């Protein structure tokens, strides 16, 4: 083959290659244009394929959609009839550049819209939080305060128990209380024992007017507060009942503060009905706490609510362990004294309650040697003044 023929073949191949390159370039630009057109018919989140301009809501509050519709969708549909005239390489390239600039503008608009809406959502969330905080009602705040008070009361109660009730590390103690004290003769008989025993006096009334004065004859004494019983015929005057108002109960407790000098401890006379009533005991403990009194449960009924309410008020629960003279018999009373001493030796401390009866005083007199095995104490020595 001659050199001239080779040159002609080379020129032909170059022309063919240039033609193929041009065709490829045209196809590439056309593909880019079609992709741009497809993007214009999709939502920003590409959740739907919009085939007609009516699919977009012209009244939408989203400026991205609104501008998209005005600048692209309606325009492209109006000009679709001239699509074939715009397929030359240069117009297609210019169109692609224009669409890119418009898309960039759209993205910026959409970002601005998102930022504004995110800011709006954050402000709404903050306002909702403030409203919720302001919406805490008095009941919620009171409950929170009650919970805090309850925790503090439990801590105080724990300190009391740790500090005062570690009986087993000290000599056994026995506190003996003589209830129903009301007259001079009873005072004389108790003092004749020459034992460290606590008298508990009735509040003064028409039947025993001088109890407040008689109490002053003792270094330490208590008040024996009449509370309503389930079954008891000899009801004391001015006995408190479960349905008494807080005002009535508070007034009664305030009168004890006025009549009895340096009074600190109060125990109940009868009271099986009253002490088994949770609401009533709550009213009583409130009044006692306001005056700084300490309640001692005579435990006239097994399911007394005093322990539960004492815990609510952050008070240590004090109760009677042994009744000495439920049976008015000398031998039986001495047996109960022995039982009280045994309990004190076992537990470190015990509380026994008796009454100003002849057999009770005699049993105590005859049990003096037995009582030397424990330390007779006032409640103030155990639980504080």
GROMACS .gro file of C-alpha atoms in nm:
model
  385
    1UNK     CA    1   0.000   0.000   0.000
    2UNK     CA    2   0.133   0.342  -0.091
    3UNK     CA    3   0.213   0.614   0.158
    4UNK     CA    4  -0.059   0.833   0.011
    5UNK     CA    5  -0.324   0.570   0.080
    6UNK     CA    6  -0.210   0.540   0.443
    7UNK     CA    7  -0.240   0.914   0.493
    8UNK     CA    8  -0.594   0.911   0.355
    9UNK     CA    9  -0.692   0.625   0.588
   10UNK     CA   10  -0.548   0.810   0.890
   11UNK     CA   11  -0.742   1.124   0.801
   12UNK     CA   12  -1.060   0.922   0.770
   13UNK     CA   13  -1.008   0.760   1.113
   14UNK     CA   14  -0.943   1.100   1.274
   15UNK     CA   15  -1.266   1.233   1.123
   16UNK     CA   16  -1.456   0.928   1.247
   17UNK     CA   17  -1.308   0.965   1.599
   18UNK     CA   18  -1.394   1.338   1.609
   19UNK     CA   19  -1.747   1.259   1.498
   20UNK     CA   20  -1.787   0.996   1.770
   21UNK     CA   21  -1.653   1.240   2.029
   22UNK     CA   22  -1.905   1.501   1.919
   23UNK     CA   23  -2.188   1.247   1.933
   24UNK     CA   24  -2.076   1.137   2.282
   25UNK     CA   25  -2.060   1.499   2.401
   26UNK     CA   26  -2.407   1.570   2.266
   27UNK     CA   27  -2.546   1.257   2.435
   28UNK     CA   28  -2.379   1.352   2.765
   29UNK     CA   29  -2.521   1.704   2.761
   30UNK     CA   30  -2.865   1.570   2.667
   31UNK     CA   31  -2.851   1.321   2.958
   32UNK     CA   32  -2.758   1.600   3.201
   33UNK     CA   33  -3.046   1.811   3.078
   34UNK     CA   34  -3.295   1.527   3.115
   35UNK     CA   35  -3.170   1.465   3.471
   36UNK     CA   36  -3.222   1.831   3.555
   37UNK     CA   37  -3.572   1.821   3.413
   38UNK     CA   38  -3.650   1.511   3.624
   39UNK     CA   39  -3.526   1.689   3.938
   40UNK     CA   40  -3.757   1.979   3.867
   41UNK     CA   41  -4.056   1.744   3.883
   42UNK     CA   42  -3.962   1.592   4.220
   43UNK     CA   43  -4.032   1.725   4.572
   44UNK     CA   44  -3.733   1.834   4.787
   45UNK     CA   45  -3.752   1.505   4.977
   46UNK     CA   46  -3.809   1.297   4.659
   47UNK     CA   47  -4.112   1.127   4.819
   48UNK     CA   48  -4.330   1.169   4.511
   49UNK     CA   49  -4.287   1.180   4.133
   50UNK     CA   50  -4.465   1.495   4.024
   51UNK     CA   51  -4.596   1.448   3.673
   52UNK     CA   52  -4.805   1.765   3.651
   53UNK     CA   53  -4.774   2.113   3.800
   54UNK     CA   54  -5.111   2.073   3.977
   55UNK     CA   55  -4.956   1.823   4.219
   56UNK     CA   56  -4.774   2.106   4.399
   57UNK     CA   57  -4.983   2.322   4.628
   58UNK     CA   58  -4.956   2.680   4.513
   59UNK     CA   59  -5.079   2.800   4.856
   60UNK     CA   60  -4.816   2.604   5.048
   61UNK     CA   61  -4.636   2.792   5.327
   62UNK     CA   62  -4.311   2.630   5.212
   63UNK     CA   63  -4.131   2.896   5.001
   64UNK     CA   64  -3.916   2.626   4.846
   65UNK     CA   65  -4.220   2.460   4.691
   66UNK     CA   66  -4.374   2.792   4.591
   67UNK     CA   67  -4.067   2.921   4.411
   68UNK     CA   68  -4.010   2.577   4.261
   69UNK     CA   69  -4.353   2.591   4.107
   70UNK     CA   70  -4.328   2.947   3.981
   71UNK     CA   71  -3.975   2.932   3.839
   72UNK     CA   72  -3.956   2.576   3.706
   73UNK     CA   73  -4.266   2.366   3.686
   74UNK     CA   74  -4.499   2.611   3.513
   75UNK     CA   75  -4.218   2.741   3.298
   76UNK     CA   76  -4.109   2.399   3.181
   77UNK     CA   77  -4.459   2.287   3.098
   78UNK     CA   78  -4.532   2.607   2.909
   79UNK     CA   79  -4.215   2.568   2.705
   80UNK     CA   80  -4.230   2.192   2.648
   81UNK     CA   81  -4.348   2.247   2.290
   82UNK     CA   82  -4.013   2.411   2.207
   83UNK     CA   83  -3.806   2.131   2.358
   84UNK     CA   84  -3.680   1.996   2.022
   85UNK     CA   85  -3.553   2.341   1.923
   86UNK     CA   86  -3.327   2.355   2.231
   87UNK     CA   87  -3.133   2.034   2.167
   88UNK     CA   88  -2.828   2.184   1.999
   89UNK     CA   89  -2.505   2.150   2.207
   90UNK     CA   90  -2.456   2.521   2.290
   91UNK     CA   91  -2.812   2.600   2.401
   92UNK     CA   92  -2.817   2.279   2.601
   93UNK     CA   93  -2.494   2.374   2.778
   94UNK     CA   94  -2.627   2.724   2.852
   95UNK     CA   95  -2.951   2.578   2.978
   96UNK     CA   96  -2.762   2.338   3.205
   97UNK     CA   97  -2.561   2.626   3.354
   98UNK     CA   98  -2.875   2.833   3.407
   99UNK     CA   99  -3.055   2.542   3.573
  100UNK     CA  100  -2.755   2.483   3.801
  101UNK     CA  101  -2.757   2.846   3.913
  102UNK     CA  102  -3.130   2.831   3.972
  103UNK     CA  103  -3.094   2.504   4.165
  104UNK     CA  104  -2.824   2.665   4.380
  105UNK     CA  105  -3.059   2.955   4.452
  106UNK     CA  106  -3.334   2.709   4.537
  107UNK     CA  107  -3.108   2.523   4.780
  108UNK     CA  108  -3.017   2.848   4.954
  109UNK     CA  109  -3.386   2.943   4.982
  110UNK     CA  110  -3.472   2.599   5.117
  111UNK     CA  111  -3.190   2.617   5.373
  112UNK     CA  112  -3.313   2.959   5.488
  113UNK     CA  113  -3.665   2.822   5.523
  114UNK     CA  114  -3.541   2.523   5.722
  115UNK     CA  115  -3.335   2.746   5.954
  116UNK     CA  116  -3.635   2.973   6.016
  117UNK     CA  117  -3.864   2.677   6.089
  118UNK     CA  118  -3.609   2.503   6.313
  119UNK     CA  119  -3.570   2.827   6.507
  120UNK     CA  120  -3.948   2.851   6.530
  121UNK     CA  121  -3.973   2.490   6.656
  122UNK     CA  122  -3.700   2.553   6.915
  123UNK     CA  123  -3.880   2.865   7.040
  124UNK     CA  124  -4.208   2.674   7.062
  125UNK     CA  125  -4.040   2.389   7.252
  126UNK     CA  126  -3.882   2.636   7.496
  127UNK     CA  127  -4.213   2.814   7.548
  128UNK     CA  128  -4.384   2.478   7.610
  129UNK     CA  129  -4.117   2.389   7.867
  130UNK     CA  130  -4.166   2.724   8.042
  131UNK     CA  131  -4.544   2.676   8.042
  132UNK     CA  132  -4.507   2.326   8.187
  133UNK     CA  133  -4.274   2.459   8.455
  134UNK     CA  134  -4.510   2.743   8.538
  135UNK     CA  135  -4.797   2.494   8.533
  136UNK     CA  136  -4.675   2.308   8.840
  137UNK     CA  137  -4.968   2.348   9.075
  138UNK     CA  138  -4.963   2.396   9.448
  139UNK     CA  139  -5.043   2.030   9.506
  140UNK     CA  140  -4.727   1.916   9.324
  141UNK     CA  141  -4.513   2.167   9.514
  142UNK     CA  142  -4.670   2.069   9.845
  143UNK     CA  143  -4.612   1.701   9.771
  144UNK     CA  144  -4.248   1.773   9.692
  145UNK     CA  145  -4.212   1.966  10.017
  146UNK     CA  146  -4.380   1.683  10.207
  147UNK     CA  147  -4.139   1.432  10.057
  148UNK     CA  148  -3.843   1.648  10.162
  149UNK     CA  149  -3.986   1.687  10.511
  150UNK     CA  150  -4.049   1.312  10.533
  151UNK     CA  151  -3.686   1.238  10.442
  152UNK     CA  152  -3.564   1.488  10.701
  153UNK     CA  153  -3.795   1.341  10.964
  154UNK     CA  154  -3.670   0.989  10.897
  155UNK     CA  155  -3.311   1.110  10.933
  156UNK     CA  156  -3.396   1.282  11.261
  157UNK     CA  157  -3.570   0.967  11.382
  158UNK     CA  158  -3.268   0.756  11.293
  159UNK     CA  159  -3.043   0.991  11.492
  160UNK     CA  160  -3.273   0.966  11.792
  161UNK     CA  161  -3.274   0.588  11.785
  162UNK     CA  162  -2.897   0.568  11.747
  163UNK     CA  163  -2.827   0.824  12.019
  164UNK     CA  164  -3.087   0.737  12.282
  165UNK     CA  165  -3.198   0.378  12.241
  166UNK     CA  166  -2.873   0.185  12.251
  167UNK     CA  167  -2.990   0.022  12.571
  168UNK     CA  168  -2.798  -0.304  12.555
  169UNK     CA  169  -2.467  -0.123  12.606
  170UNK     CA  170  -2.589   0.032  12.935
  171UNK     CA  171  -2.734  -0.108  13.259
  172UNK     CA  172  -3.097  -0.225  13.210
  173UNK     CA  173  -3.351   0.050  13.274
  174UNK     CA  174  -3.714   0.032  13.381
  175UNK     CA  175  -3.960   0.322  13.374
  176UNK     CA  176  -4.269   0.271  13.591
  177UNK     CA  177  -4.566   0.505  13.536
  178UNK     CA  178  -4.864   0.531  13.772
  179UNK     CA  179  -5.168   0.652  13.577
  180UNK     CA  180  -5.495   0.809  13.699
  181UNK     CA  181  -5.328   1.033  13.956
  182UNK     CA  182  -5.582   1.288  14.077
  183UNK     CA  183  -5.577   1.351  14.456
  184UNK     CA  184  -5.363   1.416  14.760
  185UNK     CA  185  -5.394   1.063  14.904
  186UNK     CA  186  -5.258   0.904  14.589
  187UNK     CA  187  -4.966   1.147  14.591
  188UNK     CA  188  -4.888   1.059  14.954
  189UNK     CA  189  -4.896   0.682  14.888
  190UNK     CA  190  -4.670   0.710  14.587
  191UNK     CA  191  -4.415   0.927  14.764
  192UNK     CA  192  -4.411   0.681  15.057
  193UNK     CA  193  -4.257   0.416  14.829
  194UNK     CA  194  -3.945   0.629  14.793
  195UNK     CA  195  -3.892   0.484  14.444
  196UNK     CA  196  -3.815   0.664  14.121
  197UNK     CA  197  -4.165   0.625  13.976
  198UNK     CA  198  -4.346   0.867  13.743
  199UNK     CA  199  -4.697   0.993  13.828
  200UNK     CA  200  -4.930   1.069  13.536
  201UNK     CA  201  -5.202   1.319  13.634
  202UNK     CA  202  -5.546   1.375  13.487
  203UNK     CA  203  -5.600   1.721  13.338
  204UNK     CA  204  -5.781   1.944  13.589
  205UNK     CA  205  -6.163   1.944  13.575
  206UNK     CA  206  -6.456   1.959  13.816
  207UNK     CA  207  -6.389   1.612  13.960
  208UNK     CA  208  -6.016   1.668  14.019
  209UNK     CA  209  -5.941   2.036  14.029
  210UNK     CA  210  -5.595   2.033  14.185
  211UNK     CA  211  -5.398   1.799  13.961
  212UNK     CA  212  -5.180   2.078  13.820
  213UNK     CA  213  -5.076   2.181  14.172
  214UNK     CA  214  -5.024   1.824  14.289
  215UNK     CA  215  -4.794   1.759  13.992
  216UNK     CA  216  -4.553   2.022  14.123
  217UNK     CA  217  -4.472   1.797  14.420
  218UNK     CA  218  -4.271   1.573  14.186
  219UNK     CA  219  -3.943   1.626  14.005
  220UNK     CA  220  -4.087   1.461  13.696
  221UNK     CA  221  -4.448   1.390  13.602
  222UNK     CA  222  -4.673   1.328  13.302
  223UNK     CA  223  -5.031   1.412  13.202
  224UNK     CA  224  -5.282   1.132  13.155
  225UNK     CA  225  -5.497   1.256  12.865
  226UNK     CA  226  -5.847   1.101  12.838
  227UNK     CA  227  -5.919   0.968  12.488
  228UNK     CA  228  -6.236   0.795  12.370
  229UNK     CA  229  -6.262   0.417  12.428
  230UNK     CA  230  -6.454   0.143  12.252
  231UNK     CA  231  -6.603  -0.001  12.570
  232UNK     CA  232  -6.565   0.201  12.889
  233UNK     CA  233  -6.844   0.324  13.114
  234UNK     CA  234  -6.655   0.566  13.344
  235UNK     CA  235  -6.583   0.831  13.084
  236UNK     CA  236  -6.375   1.124  13.208
  237UNK     CA  237  -6.493   1.479  13.155
  238UNK     CA  238  -6.364   1.655  12.844
  239UNK     CA  239  -6.254   1.330  12.681
  240UNK     CA  240  -6.129   1.378  12.326
  241UNK     CA  241  -6.319   1.194  12.051
  242UNK     CA  242  -6.206   1.093  11.700
  243UNK     CA  243  -6.457   1.327  11.534
  244UNK     CA  244  -6.338   1.632  11.731
  245UNK     CA  245  -6.208   1.913  11.513
  246UNK     CA  246  -5.843   2.012  11.495
  247UNK     CA  247  -5.940   2.335  11.671
  248UNK     CA  248  -6.101   2.148  11.960
  249UNK     CA  249  -5.804   1.913  12.003
  250UNK     CA  250  -5.552   2.195  11.969
  251UNK     CA  251  -5.737   2.398  12.233
  252UNK     CA  252  -5.730   2.105  12.476
  253UNK     CA  253  -5.355   2.051  12.428
  254UNK     CA  254  -5.290   2.424  12.465
  255UNK     CA  255  -5.470   2.419  12.803
  256UNK     CA  256  -5.228   2.150  12.924
  257UNK     CA  257  -4.939   2.376  12.831
  258UNK     CA  258  -5.092   2.656  13.036
  259UNK     CA  259  -5.181   2.447  13.344
  260UNK     CA  260  -4.878   2.220  13.386
  261UNK     CA  261  -4.539   2.378  13.434
  262UNK     CA  262  -4.252   2.214  13.246
  263UNK     CA  263  -4.480   1.940  13.108
  264UNK     CA  264  -4.318   1.733  12.833
  265UNK     CA  265  -4.470   1.383  12.823
  266UNK     CA  266  -4.836   1.288  12.775
  267UNK     CA  267  -4.988   0.939  12.768
  268UNK     CA  268  -5.344   0.834  12.696
  269UNK     CA  269  -5.613   0.734  12.944
  270UNK     CA  270  -5.826   0.461  12.780
  271UNK     CA  271  -5.829   0.561  12.409
  272UNK     CA  272  -5.889   0.229  12.232
  273UNK     CA  273  -6.132   0.407  11.994
  274UNK     CA  274  -5.927   0.721  11.946
  275UNK     CA  275  -5.579   0.569  11.902
  276UNK     CA  276  -5.706   0.315  11.649
  277UNK     CA  277  -5.830   0.602  11.429
  278UNK     CA  278  -5.557   0.725  11.195
  279UNK     CA  279  -5.720   1.059  11.117
  280UNK     CA  280  -5.779   1.133  11.485
  281UNK     CA  281  -5.421   1.046  11.580
  282UNK     CA  282  -5.291   1.270  11.304
  283UNK     CA  283  -5.487   1.563  11.449
  284UNK     CA  284  -5.359   1.484  11.797
  285UNK     CA  285  -4.994   1.454  11.690
  286UNK     CA  286  -5.020   1.784  11.506
  287UNK     CA  287  -5.142   1.959  11.822
  288UNK     CA  288  -4.883   1.786  12.041
  289UNK     CA  289  -4.601   1.877  11.803
  290UNK     CA  290  -4.704   2.242  11.797
  291UNK     CA  291  -4.669   2.256  12.176
  292UNK     CA  292  -4.352   2.049  12.194
  293UNK     CA  293  -4.509   1.751  12.373
  294UNK     CA  294  -4.404   1.386  12.342
  295UNK     CA  295  -4.673   1.120  12.322
  296UNK     CA  296  -4.644   0.789  12.504
  297UNK     CA  297  -4.881   0.521  12.377
  298UNK     CA  298  -5.042   0.339  12.670
  299UNK     CA  299  -5.127   0.077  12.408
  300UNK     CA  300  -5.484   0.013  12.518
  301UNK     CA  301  -5.553  -0.155  12.184
  302UNK     CA  302  -5.333  -0.375  11.968
  303UNK     CA  303  -5.385  -0.194  11.638
  304UNK     CA  304  -5.304   0.155  11.764
  305UNK     CA  305  -5.211   0.399  11.485
  306UNK     CA  306  -4.972   0.594  11.708
  307UNK     CA  307  -4.660   0.429  11.567
  308UNK     CA  308  -4.750   0.507  11.206
  309UNK     CA  309  -4.841   0.870  11.280
  310UNK     CA  310  -4.532   0.919  11.496
  311UNK     CA  311  -4.319   0.821  11.197
  312UNK     CA  312  -4.509   1.064  10.973
  313UNK     CA  313  -4.427   1.347  11.215
  314UNK     CA  314  -4.066   1.241  11.254
  315UNK     CA  315  -4.119   1.148  11.619
  316UNK     CA  316  -3.983   0.848  11.801
  317UNK     CA  317  -4.254   0.601  11.897
  318UNK     CA  318  -4.277   0.533  12.272
  319UNK     CA  319  -4.514   0.267  12.405
  320UNK     CA  320  -4.606   0.079  12.717
  321UNK     CA  321  -4.463  -0.274  12.742
  322UNK     CA  322  -4.627  -0.416  13.055
  323UNK     CA  323  -4.949  -0.344  13.245
  324UNK     CA  324  -4.887  -0.423  13.613
  325UNK     CA  325  -5.238  -0.439  13.755
  326UNK     CA  326  -5.498  -0.536  13.497
  327UNK     CA  327  -5.572  -0.802  13.755
  328UNK     CA  328  -5.612  -0.635  14.096
  329UNK     CA  329  -5.440  -0.911  14.286
  330UNK     CA  330  -5.119  -0.880  14.489
  331UNK     CA  331  -4.956  -1.200  14.360
  332UNK     CA  332  -5.055  -1.123  13.999
  333UNK     CA  333  -4.916  -0.770  14.023
  334UNK     CA  334  -4.585  -0.892  14.167
  335UNK     CA  335  -4.568  -1.142  13.882
  336UNK     CA  336  -4.609  -0.857  13.633
  337UNK     CA  337  -4.335  -0.658  13.808
  338UNK     CA  338  -4.107  -0.957  13.765
  339UNK     CA  339  -4.204  -0.973  13.398
  340UNK     CA  340  -4.118  -0.605  13.354
  341UNK     CA  341  -3.777  -0.652  13.519
  342UNK     CA  342  -3.704  -0.954  13.300
  343UNK     CA  343  -3.793  -0.756  12.986
  344UNK     CA  344  -3.571  -0.468  13.092
  345UNK     CA  345  -3.281  -0.707  13.146
  346UNK     CA  346  -3.342  -0.867  12.807
  347UNK     CA  347  -3.403  -0.557  12.597
  348UNK     CA  348  -3.211  -0.300  12.799
  349UNK     CA  349  -3.520  -0.087  12.864
  350UNK     CA  350  -3.889  -0.138  12.938
  351UNK     CA  351  -4.193   0.071  13.031
  352UNK     CA  352  -4.451  -0.057  13.283
  353UNK     CA  353  -4.779   0.112  13.372
  354UNK     CA  354  -4.981   0.068  13.692
  355UNK     CA  355  -5.254   0.254  13.875
  356UNK     CA  356  -5.287   0.408  14.223
  357UNK     CA  357  -5.442   0.099  14.375
  358UNK     CA  358  -5.373  -0.036  14.721
  359UNK     CA  359  -5.243  -0.371  14.589
  360UNK     CA  360  -5.025  -0.199  14.333
  361UNK     CA  361  -4.849   0.015  14.593
  362UNK     CA  362  -4.808  -0.287  14.820
  363UNK     CA  363  -4.667  -0.504  14.538
  364UNK     CA  364  -4.415  -0.234  14.453
  365UNK     CA  365  -4.311  -0.202  14.817
  366UNK     CA  366  -4.256  -0.577  14.843
  367UNK     CA  367  -4.063  -0.587  14.514
  368UNK     CA  368  -3.793  -0.333  14.610
  369UNK     CA  369  -3.519  -0.596  14.621
  370UNK     CA  370  -3.621  -0.722  14.278
  371UNK     CA  371  -3.623  -0.367  14.141
  372UNK     CA  372  -3.261  -0.321  14.249
  373UNK     CA  373  -3.158  -0.546  13.958
  374UNK     CA  374  -3.254  -0.264  13.718
  375UNK     CA  375  -3.216   0.111  13.717
  376UNK     CA  376  -3.546   0.290  13.769
  377UNK     CA  377  -3.558   0.594  13.542
  378UNK     CA  378  -3.781   0.877  13.423
  379UNK     CA  379  -3.861   0.889  13.050
  380UNK     CA  380  -3.674   1.218  13.031
  381UNK     CA  381  -3.352   1.029  13.114
  382UNK     CA  382  -3.403   0.808  12.812
  383UNK     CA  383  -3.569   1.031  12.553
  384UNK     CA  384  -3.455   1.373  12.668
  385UNK     CA  385  -3.618   1.666  12.841
   0.00000   0.00000   0.00000
